[in-house]
Amino acid sequence: MFLSDCHIHSSFSDDAVNTMSEMAEAAYQNGISALCFTDHADDCLNANDISYVPCRFLDKAGIYEEYLKVRDEFSGKLPIRFGMEISGIEQAPETAEKIKSLYPFDFIIGSAHNIPGSNDFFYMTYESETDCHRLIDDYLDEHLKMIKTGGFDVIGHICYPMKYMANFGIRLDLTPHWDK
C-alpha cells in the first residue's frame, strides 16, 4: 500500500510546531511512502481585512534550504517533495505568481480559508444555520473564482468552515449547494 501525505505543515507555519526533519522521521517510522511539505502562504490575503496575522511565505527565510537538507537526509528512504498551501490566490494573482516563482514547487494547494473582508473561518462565530448557509454560498463563490484564476494543483479542504460550524453545534445539509 502506498501512503502519501501532501498536505502537511512544518514549524514554518503558524499552526505547526514540528520541524521538517521531525515530521519526516515520524512519517518514515510509521510507514508513510512519500511526503510533500505544503506550508501556509497567506501572502495574497489583505492583512487590513482580517484580525489575525497571516502566515506569509515571503517571510519564510530558509524554508527551501531546510527542505533540501531533509530531502537529502531521507534520500533512498522516503521521497520528500516541496510545495505550499496558498490562500486567496484569486484575491491577488500577481502576488501568487511572485511566490510561485521563488522556488521549484512540486505541488501547490489552493485554499480558501476566508472570504474577502472576513477572518479565517477558524476565528469566526457561527450563530445560525441561515447565516451559515449564506457563508457556505459565499465560500463556494470564492472557490469558483479561485478555479478561474488557476495556478494550483488541487483544492484544499473544501468543507473547511464546516468543521468550525460544528463546534457551535451547527451541522449543515449541503443539498441546497450541490449545483454550485
PDB file of C-alpha atoms in Angstrom:
ATOM      1  CA  MET A   1       0.000   0.000   0.000  1.00  0.00           C
ATOM      2  CA  PHE A   2       1.237   3.477  -0.928  1.00  0.00           C
ATOM      3  CA  LEU A   3       0.563   6.014   1.835  1.00  0.00           C
ATOM      4  CA  SER A   4       1.302   9.622   0.997  1.00  0.00           C
ATOM      5  CA  ASP A   5       0.585  12.941   2.680  1.00  0.00           C
ATOM      6  CA  CYS A   6       0.674  16.060   0.512  1.00  0.00           C
ATOM      7  CA  HIS A   7      -0.916  18.495   2.959  1.00  0.00           C
ATOM      8  CA  ILE A   8       1.413  18.881   5.911  1.00  0.00           C
ATOM      9  CA  HIS A   9       2.740  21.966   7.649  1.00  0.00           C
ATOM     10  CA  SER A  10       6.062  22.220   9.430  1.00  0.00           C
ATOM     11  CA  SER A  11       7.231  24.710  12.012  1.00  0.00           C
ATOM     12  CA  PHE A  12       7.462  27.199   9.131  1.00  0.00           C
ATOM     13  CA  SER A  13       3.671  27.564   9.503  1.00  0.00           C
ATOM     14  CA  ASP A  14       1.949  29.169  12.473  1.00  0.00           C
ATOM     15  CA  ASP A  15      -0.277  26.147  13.080  1.00  0.00           C
ATOM     16  CA  ALA A  16       2.532  23.595  13.417  1.00  0.00           C
ATOM     17  CA  VAL A  17       5.402  23.037  15.827  1.00  0.00           C
ATOM     18  CA  ASN A  18       7.441  20.154  14.420  1.00  0.00           C
ATOM     19  CA  THR A  19      10.392  20.675  12.124  1.00  0.00           C
ATOM     20  CA  MET A  20      10.516  19.121   8.674  1.00  0.00           C
ATOM     21  CA  SER A  21      13.129  16.667   9.931  1.00  0.00           C
ATOM     22  CA  GLU A  22      10.968  15.583  12.887  1.00  0.00           C
ATOM     23  CA  MET A  23       7.958  15.129  10.638  1.00  0.00           C
ATOM     24  CA  ALA A  24       9.918  13.169   8.036  1.00  0.00           C
ATOM     25  CA  GLU A  25      11.331  10.880  10.731  1.00  0.00           C
ATOM     26  CA  ALA A  26       7.854  10.241  12.176  1.00  0.00           C
ATOM     27  CA  ALA A  27       6.482   9.543   8.691  1.00  0.00           C
ATOM     28  CA  TYR A  28       9.327   7.141   7.932  1.00  0.00           C
ATOM     29  CA  GLN A  29       8.897   5.318  11.265  1.00  0.00           C
ATOM     30  CA  ASN A  30       5.161   4.954  10.611  1.00  0.00           C
ATOM     31  CA  GLY A  31       5.442   3.519   7.108  1.00  0.00           C
ATOM     32  CA  ILE A  32       4.453   6.583   5.088  1.00  0.00           C
ATOM     33  CA  SER A  33       5.536   6.156   1.456  1.00  0.00           C
ATOM     34  CA  ALA A  34       6.011   9.828   0.475  1.00  0.00           C
ATOM     35  CA  LEU A  35       5.616  13.371   1.855  1.00  0.00           C
ATOM     36  CA  CYS A  36       5.131  16.821   0.427  1.00  0.00           C
ATOM     37  CA  PHE A  37       5.602  19.783   2.750  1.00  0.00           C
ATOM     38  CA  THR A  38       2.961  22.410   1.981  1.00  0.00           C
ATOM     39  CA  ASP A  39       3.433  25.208   4.481  1.00  0.00           C
ATOM     40  CA  HIS A  40       0.981  28.107   4.522  1.00  0.00           C
ATOM     41  CA  ALA A  41       1.255  31.021   2.110  1.00  0.00           C
ATOM     42  CA  ASP A  42      -1.252  33.691   3.120  1.00  0.00           C
ATOM     43  CA  ASP A  43       0.524  36.475   1.243  1.00  0.00           C
ATOM     44  CA  CYS A  44      -2.444  37.052  -1.090  1.00  0.00           C
ATOM     45  CA  LEU A  45      -4.773  37.957   1.760  1.00  0.00           C
ATOM     46  CA  ASN A  46      -5.255  41.634   2.551  1.00  0.00           C
ATOM     47  CA  ALA A  47      -3.987  41.996   6.128  1.00  0.00           C
ATOM     48  CA  ASN A  48      -6.267  45.023   6.596  1.00  0.00           C
ATOM     49  CA  ASP A  49      -9.337  42.809   6.139  1.00  0.00           C
ATOM     50  CA  ILE A  50      -8.547  40.369   8.925  1.00  0.00           C
ATOM     51  CA  SER A  51      -7.744  40.494  12.626  1.00  0.00           C
ATOM     52  CA  TYR A  52      -5.133  37.718  12.707  1.00  0.00           C
ATOM     53  CA  VAL A  53      -1.573  37.889  11.412  1.00  0.00           C
ATOM     54  CA  PRO A  54      -1.333  35.996   8.120  1.00  0.00           C
ATOM     55  CA  CYS A  55       1.411  33.426   7.664  1.00  0.00           C
ATOM     56  CA  ARG A  56       3.495  34.962   4.857  1.00  0.00           C
ATOM     57  CA  PHE A  57       5.514  32.660   2.611  1.00  0.00           C
ATOM     58  CA  LEU A  58       7.678  35.591   1.573  1.00  0.00           C
ATOM     59  CA  ASP A  59       8.854  35.815   5.204  1.00  0.00           C
ATOM     60  CA  LYS A  60       9.900  32.166   5.485  1.00  0.00           C
ATOM     61  CA  ALA A  61      13.666  32.622   5.235  1.00  0.00           C
ATOM     62  CA  GLY A  62      15.458  29.306   4.959  1.00  0.00           C
ATOM     63  CA  ILE A  63      12.402  27.166   4.175  1.00  0.00           C
ATOM     64  CA  TYR A  64      13.722  25.836   0.866  1.00  0.00           C
ATOM     65  CA  GLU A  65      17.184  25.181   2.266  1.00  0.00           C
ATOM     66  CA  GLU A  66      15.603  23.244   5.146  1.00  0.00           C
ATOM     67  CA  TYR A  67      13.544  21.215   2.679  1.00  0.00           C
ATOM     68  CA  LEU A  68      16.677  20.375   0.633  1.00  0.00           C
ATOM     69  CA  LYS A  69      18.514  19.277   3.785  1.00  0.00           C
ATOM     70  CA  VAL A  70      15.670  16.998   4.891  1.00  0.00           C
ATOM     71  CA  ARG A  71      15.126  15.670   1.364  1.00  0.00           C
ATOM     72  CA  ASP A  72      18.800  14.709   1.169  1.00  0.00           C
ATOM     73  CA  GLU A  73      18.782  13.282   4.717  1.00  0.00           C
ATOM     74  CA  PHE A  74      15.944  10.886   3.787  1.00  0.00           C
ATOM     75  CA  SER A  75      17.133  10.144   0.244  1.00  0.00           C
ATOM     76  CA  GLY A  76      16.571   6.474  -0.538  1.00  0.00           C
ATOM     77  CA  LYS A  77      14.268   6.053   2.485  1.00  0.00           C
ATOM     78  CA  LEU A  78      11.400   8.479   1.965  1.00  0.00           C
ATOM     79  CA  PRO A  79      10.618  10.618  -1.091  1.00  0.00           C
ATOM     80  CA  ILE A  80      10.042  14.188   0.065  1.00  0.00           C
ATOM     81  CA  ARG A  81       8.635  16.959  -2.110  1.00  0.00           C
ATOM     82  CA  PHE A  82       8.220  20.701  -1.698  1.00  0.00           C
ATOM     83  CA  GLY A  83       5.016  22.645  -2.053  1.00  0.00           C
ATOM     84  CA  MET A  84       2.820  25.232  -0.424  1.00  0.00           C
ATOM     85  CA  GLU A  85      -0.779  25.837   0.564  1.00  0.00           C
ATOM     86  CA  ILE A  86      -1.698  29.199  -0.870  1.00  0.00           C
ATOM     87  CA  SER A  87      -4.744  31.077   0.415  1.00  0.00           C
ATOM     88  CA  GLY A  88      -6.572  33.725  -1.562  1.00  0.00           C
ATOM     89  CA  ILE A  89      -4.806  33.127  -4.877  1.00  0.00           C
ATOM     90  CA  GLU A  90      -7.867  34.700  -6.559  1.00  0.00           C
ATOM     91  CA  GLN A  91      -7.590  37.809  -4.359  1.00  0.00           C
ATOM     92  CA  ALA A  92      -4.085  38.746  -5.536  1.00  0.00           C
ATOM     93  CA  PRO A  93      -2.990  36.648  -8.528  1.00  0.00           C
ATOM     94  CA  GLU A  94       0.102  38.801  -9.151  1.00  0.00           C
ATOM     95  CA  THR A  95       1.344  38.141  -5.607  1.00  0.00           C
ATOM     96  CA  ALA A  96       0.660  34.436  -6.101  1.00  0.00           C
ATOM     97  CA  GLU A  97       2.788  34.449  -9.265  1.00  0.00           C
ATOM     98  CA  LYS A  98       5.625  36.162  -7.363  1.00  0.00           C
ATOM     99  CA  ILE A  99       5.529  33.475  -4.665  1.00  0.00           C
ATOM    100  CA  LYS A 100       5.301  30.629  -7.173  1.00  0.00           C
ATOM    101  CA  SER A 101       8.430  31.943  -8.915  1.00  0.00           C
ATOM    102  CA  LEU A 102      10.512  31.752  -5.714  1.00  0.00           C
ATOM    103  CA  TYR A 103      11.203  28.014  -5.803  1.00  0.00           C
ATOM    104  CA  PRO A 104      10.633  24.959  -7.988  1.00  0.00           C
ATOM    105  CA  PHE A 105       7.439  23.817  -6.261  1.00  0.00           C
ATOM    106  CA  ASP A 106       6.347  20.222  -6.779  1.00  0.00           C
ATOM    107  CA  PHE A 107       2.776  20.714  -5.567  1.00  0.00           C
ATOM    108  CA  ILE A 108       0.501  23.668  -4.801  1.00  0.00           C
ATOM    109  CA  ILE A 109      -2.712  23.503  -2.790  1.00  0.00           C
ATOM    110  CA  GLY A 110      -5.202  26.283  -3.464  1.00  0.00           C
ATOM    111  CA  SER A 111      -7.273  27.011  -0.362  1.00  0.00           C
ATOM    112  CA  ALA A 112      -9.956  29.424   0.726  1.00  0.00           C
ATOM    113  CA  HIS A 113      -9.561  29.963   4.476  1.00  0.00           C
ATOM    114  CA  ASN A 114     -11.762  33.061   4.424  1.00  0.00           C
ATOM    115  CA  ILE A 115     -13.807  35.226   2.136  1.00  0.00           C
ATOM    116  CA  PRO A 116     -12.544  38.740   1.372  1.00  0.00           C
ATOM    117  CA  GLY A 117     -13.227  41.135   4.215  1.00  0.00           C
ATOM    118  CA  SER A 118     -13.601  38.426   6.843  1.00  0.00           C
ATOM    119  CA  ASN A 119     -11.430  36.438   9.186  1.00  0.00           C
ATOM    120  CA  ASP A 120     -10.234  32.894   8.701  1.00  0.00           C
ATOM    121  CA  PHE A 121     -13.192  30.590   9.369  1.00  0.00           C
ATOM    122  CA  PHE A 122     -11.323  29.332  12.440  1.00  0.00           C
ATOM    123  CA  TYR A 123     -11.742  32.727  14.146  1.00  0.00           C
ATOM    124  CA  MET A 124     -15.414  33.245  13.305  1.00  0.00           C
ATOM    125  CA  THR A 125     -18.509  32.811  15.481  1.00  0.00           C
ATOM    126  CA  TYR A 126     -21.382  30.822  13.993  1.00  0.00           C
ATOM    127  CA  GLU A 127     -24.814  31.765  15.308  1.00  0.00           C
ATOM    128  CA  SER A 128     -27.486  30.461  12.944  1.00  0.00           C
ATOM    129  CA  GLU A 129     -27.947  27.851  10.269  1.00  0.00           C
ATOM    130  CA  THR A 130     -29.305  30.511   7.901  1.00  0.00           C
ATOM    131  CA  ASP A 131     -26.163  32.631   8.287  1.00  0.00           C
ATOM    132  CA  CYS A 132     -24.006  29.545   7.803  1.00  0.00           C
ATOM    133  CA  HIS A 133     -25.768  28.676   4.547  1.00  0.00           C
ATOM    134  CA  ARG A 134     -25.094  32.215   3.289  1.00  0.00           C
ATOM    135  CA  LEU A 135     -21.460  31.855   4.320  1.00  0.00           C
ATOM    136  CA  ILE A 136     -21.122  28.499   2.539  1.00  0.00           C
ATOM    137  CA  ASP A 137     -22.644  30.059  -0.587  1.00  0.00           C
ATOM    138  CA  ASP A 138     -20.066  32.885  -0.463  1.00  0.00           C
ATOM    139  CA  TYR A 139     -17.316  30.359   0.285  1.00  0.00           C
ATOM    140  CA  LEU A 140     -18.229  28.307  -2.780  1.00  0.00           C
ATOM    141  CA  ASP A 141     -18.276  31.500  -4.885  1.00  0.00           C
ATOM    142  CA  GLU A 142     -14.724  32.130  -3.675  1.00  0.00           C
ATOM    143  CA  HIS A 143     -13.750  28.626  -4.809  1.00  0.00           C
ATOM    144  CA  LEU A 144     -15.237  29.280  -8.243  1.00  0.00           C
ATOM    145  CA  LYS A 145     -13.155  32.485  -8.510  1.00  0.00           C
ATOM    146  CA  MET A 146     -10.090  30.521  -7.395  1.00  0.00           C
ATOM    147  CA  ILE A 147     -10.724  27.853 -10.045  1.00  0.00           C
ATOM    148  CA  LYS A 148     -10.989  30.544 -12.749  1.00  0.00           C
ATOM    149  CA  THR A 149      -7.725  32.088 -11.532  1.00  0.00           C
ATOM    150  CA  GLY A 150      -5.898  28.734 -11.547  1.00  0.00           C
ATOM    151  CA  GLY A 151      -2.262  28.271 -10.616  1.00  0.00           C
ATOM    152  CA  PHE A 152      -2.630  25.342  -8.204  1.00  0.00           C
ATOM    153  CA  ASP A 153      -2.766  21.546  -8.398  1.00  0.00           C
ATOM    154  CA  VAL A 154      -5.604  20.708  -6.009  1.00  0.00           C
ATOM    155  CA  ILE A 155      -8.213  22.462  -3.873  1.00  0.00           C
ATOM    156  CA  GLY A 156      -7.567  22.066  -0.155  1.00  0.00           C
ATOM    157  CA  HIS A 157     -10.199  21.046   2.394  1.00  0.00           C
ATOM    158  CA  ILE A 158     -13.289  22.175   0.522  1.00  0.00           C
ATOM    159  CA  CYS A 159     -15.504  21.836   3.635  1.00  0.00           C
ATOM    160  CA  TYR A 160     -13.129  23.845   5.834  1.00  0.00           C
ATOM    161  CA  PRO A 161     -15.686  26.177   7.504  1.00  0.00           C
ATOM    162  CA  MET A 162     -17.998  23.298   8.364  1.00  0.00           C
ATOM    163  CA  LYS A 163     -15.637  21.859  10.947  1.00  0.00           C
ATOM    164  CA  TYR A 164     -15.769  25.146  12.863  1.00  0.00           C
ATOM    165  CA  MET A 165     -19.526  25.443  12.456  1.00  0.00           C
ATOM    166  CA  ALA A 166     -19.784  22.020  14.109  1.00  0.00           C
ATOM    167  CA  ASN A 167     -18.029  23.455  17.174  1.00  0.00           C
ATOM    168  CA  PHE A 168     -21.074  25.727  17.536  1.00  0.00           C
ATOM    169  CA  GLY A 169     -23.486  22.822  17.125  1.00  0.00           C
ATOM    170  CA  ILE A 170     -24.337  23.637  13.507  1.00  0.00           C
ATOM    171  CA  ARG A 171     -24.293  20.756  11.026  1.00  0.00           C
ATOM    172  CA  LEU A 172     -25.380  21.824   7.566  1.00  0.00           C
ATOM    173  CA  ASP A 173     -27.127  19.779   4.926  1.00  0.00           C
ATOM    174  CA  LEU A 174     -25.283  20.784   1.754  1.00  0.00           C
ATOM    175  CA  THR A 175     -28.105  19.752  -0.591  1.00  0.00           C
ATOM    176  CA  PRO A 176     -29.039  23.398  -1.327  1.00  0.00           C
ATOM    177  CA  HIS A 177     -25.437  23.967  -2.514  1.00  0.00           C
ATOM    178  CA  TRP A 178     -24.995  20.903  -4.768  1.00  0.00           C
ATOM    179  CA  ASP A 179     -25.262  22.824  -8.046  1.00  0.00           C
ATOM    180  CA  LYS A 180     -22.502  25.190  -7.006  1.00  0.00           C
TER     181      LYS A 180
END
